[in-house]
């Protein structure tokens, strides 16, 4: 990504990896266009100039110019309860804006999709510590017991799949939030959208439970989850973190000098160990209780 500007405006030049499938690139562009037509209150990387092809060393790289979104990333400032609830509402707004969106490029086997737990099983062997391997296996068992039997009941849709606080932009001047990086979009569980954000919000937090419950309350106020989705969400959060640590272990074996590939690894392990000591059934029961209360208030 390259930032450049003229006298009045800033732009981002994004050069895609030459291995990126054209259908996935078009998926991202179509999603941005779809959301922009449905909502004026989501700041988006709107396209200024379409495809340009760059040829280098016999390879073709596709590039696009986006309008720059002014603001700072959500993670850059310490947030209070109100901000986490606002973030939840914003992610709910994205879920709502994507309702009805269809694109053939979204139906792919993708490593960062919790549907593909086989990839986690395959990469456990790259984790050196036996204790750490046991932690991942613990959450795989939890997922197998609590999500797999119910997965046919879960709603499916195209999701952004990377709504983390490094992709959310805060524009205080306009009092709006924006989102970037649509490269992980996939057709998957609807409930995975908030679960992914929760997985990242849990990193490096002392008050994990408060942060996640507050965020989810905000999300639910804009896009209501079903009971069965709430029963599965915390296990999806943990599996997403398992993907992070197993991907990091695998990538280290291939690119040992690339520190970027393991940037979230240590904090993900710390968070998994936190969840390992928590009673996730109690978490789920509490979330269901909140859901029932909110549903009762809505009907009243």
Short mmCIF file of C-alpha atoms in Angstrom, two decimals:
data_model
loop_
_atom_site.label_atom_id
_atom_site.label_comp_id
_atom_site.label_asym_id
_atom_site.label_seq_id
_atom_site.Cartn_x
_atom_site.Cartn_y
_atom_site.Cartn_z
CA UNK A 1 0.00 0.00 0.00
CA UNK A 2 1.26 3.46 -0.92
CA UNK A 3 -0.09 6.79 0.32
CA UNK A 4 0.09 9.73 -2.06
CA UNK A 5 -1.65 13.06 -2.39
CA UNK A 6 -2.22 16.15 -4.49
CA UNK A 7 -2.96 19.58 -3.07
CA UNK A 8 -6.39 18.69 -1.69
CA UNK A 9 -6.85 14.91 -1.44
CA UNK A 10 -5.06 11.77 -0.34
CA UNK A 11 -5.20 8.40 -2.05
CA UNK A 12 -4.03 4.84 -1.45
CA UNK A 13 -2.41 2.82 -4.21
CA UNK A 14 -2.91 -0.85 -3.40
CA UNK A 15 -0.86 -3.41 -5.30
CA UNK A 16 -2.25 -6.92 -4.91
CA UNK A 17 -0.07 -9.99 -4.56
CA UNK A 18 0.41 -11.54 -7.99
CA UNK A 19 -0.99 -14.82 -6.58
CA UNK A 20 -4.29 -13.19 -5.53
CA UNK A 21 -7.15 -14.68 -7.53
CA UNK A 22 -9.00 -12.12 -9.66
CA UNK A 23 -12.34 -13.39 -8.32
CA UNK A 24 -11.28 -12.47 -4.76
CA UNK A 25 -10.20 -8.98 -5.85
CA UNK A 26 -13.53 -8.43 -7.59
CA UNK A 27 -15.32 -9.72 -4.48
CA UNK A 28 -13.70 -6.94 -2.44
CA UNK A 29 -14.60 -4.22 -4.96
CA UNK A 30 -18.18 -5.45 -5.34
CA UNK A 31 -18.63 -5.55 -1.56
CA UNK A 32 -17.47 -1.95 -1.13
CA UNK A 33 -19.84 -0.82 -3.89
CA UNK A 34 -22.72 -2.82 -2.40
CA UNK A 35 -22.25 -1.35 1.09
CA UNK A 36 -21.83 2.20 -0.21
CA UNK A 37 -25.18 2.00 -1.99
CA UNK A 38 -26.96 0.83 1.18
CA UNK A 39 -25.33 3.05 3.81
CA UNK A 40 -23.93 6.58 3.83
CA UNK A 41 -22.77 6.29 7.44
CA UNK A 42 -19.91 3.84 6.87
CA UNK A 43 -16.63 5.31 5.68
CA UNK A 44 -15.26 3.05 2.92
CA UNK A 45 -12.18 2.84 0.70
CA UNK A 46 -14.10 3.93 -2.39
CA UNK A 47 -12.40 3.29 -5.72
CA UNK A 48 -10.89 6.29 -7.50
CA UNK A 49 -9.29 4.37 -10.35
CA UNK A 50 -9.95 0.76 -11.37
CA UNK A 51 -7.58 -2.01 -12.35
CA UNK A 52 -4.11 -1.19 -13.56
CA UNK A 53 -1.79 -4.06 -14.48
CA UNK A 54 1.88 -3.87 -13.55
CA UNK A 55 4.27 -6.35 -15.12
CA UNK A 56 7.48 -7.21 -13.31
CA UNK A 57 9.84 -10.19 -13.68
CA UNK A 58 7.31 -11.97 -15.84
CA UNK A 59 4.51 -11.61 -13.26
CA UNK A 60 1.32 -9.54 -13.44
CA UNK A 61 0.36 -7.42 -10.43
CA UNK A 62 -3.03 -5.72 -10.32
CA UNK A 63 -3.31 -2.32 -8.67
CA UNK A 64 -6.20 -0.06 -7.65
CA UNK A 65 -6.35 3.53 -6.40
CA UNK A 66 -8.64 4.10 -3.41
CA UNK A 67 -9.79 7.28 -1.75
CA UNK A 68 -7.99 7.71 1.59
CA UNK A 69 -10.10 7.55 4.76
CA UNK A 70 -9.06 10.26 7.22
CA UNK A 71 -8.80 9.31 10.89
CA UNK A 72 -6.93 7.04 13.28
CA UNK A 73 -7.18 3.31 13.88
CA UNK A 74 -9.48 2.19 16.70
CA UNK A 75 -6.65 0.42 18.54
CA UNK A 76 -4.56 3.60 18.77
CA UNK A 77 -6.54 5.13 21.63
CA UNK A 78 -7.65 3.65 24.93
CA UNK A 79 -11.38 3.03 24.67
CA UNK A 80 -14.06 3.11 27.34
CA UNK A 81 -17.31 1.16 27.60
CA UNK A 82 -19.15 3.64 25.38
CA UNK A 83 -16.57 3.26 22.60
CA UNK A 84 -16.71 -0.55 22.64
CA UNK A 85 -20.49 -0.41 22.43
CA UNK A 86 -20.21 2.06 19.55
CA UNK A 87 -17.82 -0.32 17.80
CA UNK A 88 -20.30 -3.16 18.29
CA UNK A 89 -23.05 -1.10 16.69
CA UNK A 90 -20.74 -0.28 13.79
CA UNK A 91 -19.91 -3.93 13.08
CA UNK A 92 -23.64 -4.66 13.34
CA UNK A 93 -24.21 -1.93 10.77
CA UNK A 94 -21.74 -3.65 8.43
CA UNK A 95 -23.58 -6.97 8.88
CA UNK A 96 -26.84 -5.24 8.09
CA UNK A 97 -25.37 -3.51 5.01
CA UNK A 98 -24.10 -6.84 3.63
CA UNK A 99 -27.49 -8.57 3.88
CA UNK A 100 -28.40 -9.90 0.45
CA UNK A 101 -24.91 -9.51 -0.98
CA UNK A 102 -23.97 -12.42 -3.24
CA UNK A 103 -20.71 -13.10 -5.05
CA UNK A 104 -19.25 -16.34 -6.37
CA UNK A 105 -15.74 -15.31 -5.27
CA UNK A 106 -16.76 -15.65 -1.62
CA UNK A 107 -17.26 -19.42 -1.77
CA UNK A 108 -13.70 -20.52 -1.22
CA UNK A 109 -11.67 -22.59 1.20
CA UNK A 110 -9.93 -19.93 3.25
CA UNK A 111 -7.43 -20.42 6.05
CA UNK A 112 -8.89 -17.66 8.24
CA UNK A 113 -12.40 -19.13 8.17
CA UNK A 114 -13.35 -21.12 11.29
CA UNK A 115 -15.23 -23.60 9.11
CA UNK A 116 -11.87 -25.05 8.10
CA UNK A 117 -10.70 -26.54 11.39
CA UNK A 118 -8.93 -29.32 9.47
CA UNK A 119 -6.18 -26.78 8.76
CA UNK A 120 -5.71 -26.25 12.51
CA UNK A 121 -5.34 -30.00 13.06
CA UNK A 122 -2.75 -30.12 10.27
CA UNK A 123 -0.65 -27.32 11.74
CA UNK A 124 -0.63 -28.25 15.43
CA UNK A 125 2.56 -30.20 14.73
CA UNK A 126 4.42 -26.91 14.13
CA UNK A 127 3.81 -25.84 17.75
CA UNK A 128 6.85 -26.79 19.85
CA UNK A 129 5.36 -26.83 23.35
CA UNK A 130 3.31 -29.88 24.32
CA UNK A 131 1.33 -27.74 26.77
CA UNK A 132 0.47 -25.26 24.00
CA UNK A 133 -0.59 -28.12 21.73
CA UNK A 134 -2.90 -29.34 24.50
CA UNK A 135 -4.47 -25.89 24.74
CA UNK A 136 -5.30 -25.86 21.02
CA UNK A 137 -6.66 -29.41 21.24
CA UNK A 138 -8.82 -28.35 24.20
CA UNK A 139 -10.52 -25.63 22.14
CA UNK A 140 -10.86 -27.91 19.14
CA UNK A 141 -12.75 -30.32 21.40
CA UNK A 142 -14.93 -27.47 22.68
CA UNK A 143 -15.67 -26.45 19.10
CA UNK A 144 -16.42 -30.03 18.07
CA UNK A 145 -18.83 -30.42 21.01
CA UNK A 146 -20.59 -27.06 20.92
CA UNK A 147 -20.50 -25.77 17.33
CA UNK A 148 -20.23 -28.72 14.92
CA UNK A 149 -23.53 -30.35 16.09
CA UNK A 150 -25.32 -27.02 15.53
CA UNK A 151 -23.59 -25.70 12.41
CA UNK A 152 -26.47 -26.67 10.10
CA UNK A 153 -28.70 -24.33 12.16
CA UNK A 154 -26.39 -21.31 11.81
CA UNK A 155 -27.11 -18.58 9.28
CA UNK A 156 -24.63 -18.27 6.42
CA UNK A 157 -23.67 -15.09 4.59
CA UNK A 158 -20.77 -13.21 3.06
CA UNK A 159 -18.84 -11.51 5.85
CA UNK A 160 -15.90 -9.12 6.03
CA UNK A 161 -14.15 -11.67 8.29
CA UNK A 162 -11.45 -9.28 9.53
CA UNK A 163 -13.26 -6.59 11.53
CA UNK A 164 -10.36 -6.11 13.91
CA UNK A 165 -9.41 -2.85 15.60
CA UNK A 166 -6.50 -2.37 13.16
CA UNK A 167 -8.98 -2.20 10.26
CA UNK A 168 -11.48 0.16 11.90
CA UNK A 169 -10.86 3.87 11.35
CA UNK A 170 -12.24 6.60 13.63
CA UNK A 171 -13.00 9.97 12.06
CA UNK A 172 -13.80 12.29 14.95
CA UNK A 173 -14.48 15.27 12.69
CA UNK A 174 -17.38 13.48 10.97
CA UNK A 175 -18.20 11.38 14.06
CA UNK A 176 -18.12 8.30 11.85
CA UNK A 177 -16.28 4.99 11.70
CA UNK A 178 -14.79 3.40 8.62
CA UNK A 179 -13.49 0.00 7.62
CA UNK A 180 -10.71 -1.12 5.30
CA UNK A 181 -9.07 -4.35 4.09
CA UNK A 182 -11.77 -6.54 2.54
CA UNK A 183 -9.26 -9.21 1.49
CA UNK A 184 -10.48 -11.88 3.96
CA UNK A 185 -14.11 -11.85 2.81
CA UNK A 186 -15.71 -15.27 2.68
CA UNK A 187 -19.07 -17.01 2.70
CA UNK A 188 -19.30 -18.34 6.25
CA UNK A 189 -21.24 -18.23 9.50
CA UNK A 190 -22.99 -14.90 10.06
CA UNK A 191 -22.05 -14.99 13.74
CA UNK A 192 -18.38 -15.21 12.83
CA UNK A 193 -18.41 -11.49 11.96
CA UNK A 194 -18.72 -10.30 15.58
CA UNK A 195 -16.70 -13.31 16.81
CA UNK A 196 -13.65 -12.23 14.79
CA UNK A 197 -13.81 -8.72 16.20
CA UNK A 198 -14.19 -10.12 19.72
CA UNK A 199 -11.10 -12.31 19.25
CA UNK A 200 -8.99 -9.25 18.47
CA UNK A 201 -10.58 -7.06 21.14
CA UNK A 202 -9.67 -9.67 23.76
CA UNK A 203 -5.95 -9.31 23.02
CA UNK A 204 -3.91 -7.44 25.64
CA UNK A 205 -6.96 -6.59 27.76
CA UNK A 206 -7.23 -6.93 31.53
CA UNK A 207 -11.03 -6.72 31.53
CA UNK A 208 -11.73 -9.12 28.67
CA UNK A 209 -15.20 -10.15 29.80
CA UNK A 210 -16.45 -6.57 30.19
CA UNK A 211 -15.02 -5.51 26.82
CA UNK A 212 -16.53 -8.44 24.91
CA UNK A 213 -19.94 -8.29 26.59
CA UNK A 214 -20.16 -4.53 25.98
CA UNK A 215 -19.15 -4.91 22.34
CA UNK A 216 -21.68 -7.71 21.76
CA UNK A 217 -24.44 -5.72 23.39
CA UNK A 218 -23.75 -2.94 20.90
CA UNK A 219 -23.70 -5.39 17.99
CA UNK A 220 -26.97 -6.97 19.09
CA UNK A 221 -28.66 -3.59 19.28
CA UNK A 222 -28.08 -3.13 15.55
CA UNK A 223 -28.03 -6.69 14.21
CA UNK A 224 -29.77 -9.29 16.33
CA UNK A 225 -28.18 -12.70 16.67
CA UNK A 226 -30.22 -15.84 17.11
CA UNK A 227 -29.99 -17.92 20.28
CA UNK A 228 -28.15 -20.73 18.56
CA UNK A 229 -25.57 -18.22 17.28
CA UNK A 230 -25.00 -16.88 20.78
CA UNK A 231 -24.48 -20.44 22.01
CA UNK A 232 -21.65 -20.83 19.48
CA UNK A 233 -19.99 -17.41 19.51
CA UNK A 234 -17.45 -17.74 22.33
CA UNK A 235 -16.18 -21.05 20.92
CA UNK A 236 -15.68 -19.34 17.54
CA UNK A 237 -13.71 -16.59 19.28
CA UNK A 238 -11.37 -19.22 20.72
CA UNK A 239 -11.02 -21.11 17.44
CA UNK A 240 -10.13 -17.88 15.65
CA UNK A 241 -7.33 -17.41 18.18
CA UNK A 242 -6.26 -21.02 17.56
CA UNK A 243 -6.00 -20.21 13.86
CA UNK A 244 -3.77 -17.26 14.76
CA UNK A 245 -1.30 -19.34 16.80
CA UNK A 246 -1.19 -22.34 14.45
CA UNK A 247 -0.78 -20.09 11.40
CA UNK A 248 2.06 -18.29 13.17
CA UNK A 249 3.79 -21.56 14.06
CA UNK A 250 3.45 -22.86 10.50
CA UNK A 251 4.61 -19.60 8.90
CA UNK A 252 7.65 -19.40 11.17
CA UNK A 253 8.78 -22.74 9.79
CA UNK A 254 8.66 -21.30 6.26
CA UNK A 255 9.70 -17.67 6.82
CA UNK A 256 11.70 -17.64 10.09
CA UNK A 257 12.91 -14.04 9.62
CA UNK A 258 9.52 -12.44 8.89
CA UNK A 259 8.40 -11.02 12.25
CA UNK A 260 5.21 -9.51 10.79
CA UNK A 261 3.74 -12.98 10.31
CA UNK A 262 3.81 -13.61 14.08
CA UNK A 263 2.81 -10.13 15.26
CA UNK A 264 -0.25 -11.34 17.23
CA UNK A 265 1.15 -14.68 18.35
CA UNK A 266 2.19 -13.97 21.96
CA UNK A 267 -0.94 -12.00 22.83
CA UNK A 268 -3.11 -14.70 21.20
CA UNK A 269 -1.46 -17.37 23.38
CA UNK A 270 -2.01 -15.28 26.50
CA UNK A 271 -5.68 -14.84 25.60
CA UNK A 272 -6.17 -18.54 24.88
CA UNK A 273 -4.68 -19.38 28.27
CA UNK A 274 -7.10 -16.92 29.86
CA UNK A 275 -10.08 -18.59 28.17
CA UNK A 276 -8.74 -22.03 29.11
CA UNK A 277 -9.23 -21.05 32.77
CA UNK A 278 -12.71 -19.65 32.20
CA UNK A 279 -16.00 -21.53 32.30
CA UNK A 280 -17.23 -20.88 28.78
CA UNK A 281 -20.60 -22.47 29.52
CA UNK A 282 -21.15 -19.77 32.12
CA UNK A 283 -20.16 -17.13 29.57
CA UNK A 284 -22.69 -18.54 27.14
CA UNK A 285 -25.46 -18.67 29.75
CA UNK A 286 -24.78 -15.05 30.68
CA UNK A 287 -24.91 -13.98 27.03
CA UNK A 288 -28.18 -15.85 26.54
CA UNK A 289 -29.60 -14.12 29.62
CA UNK A 290 -28.67 -10.72 28.21
CA UNK A 291 -30.21 -11.73 24.86
CA UNK A 292 -33.49 -12.72 26.52
CA UNK A 293 -33.61 -9.46 28.47
CA UNK A 294 -33.00 -7.38 25.35
CA UNK A 295 -35.59 -9.39 23.41
CA UNK A 296 -38.14 -8.86 26.20
CA UNK A 297 -37.49 -5.11 26.22
CA UNK A 298 -37.87 -4.95 22.45
CA UNK A 299 -41.21 -6.73 22.54
CA UNK A 300 -42.40 -4.55 25.42
#
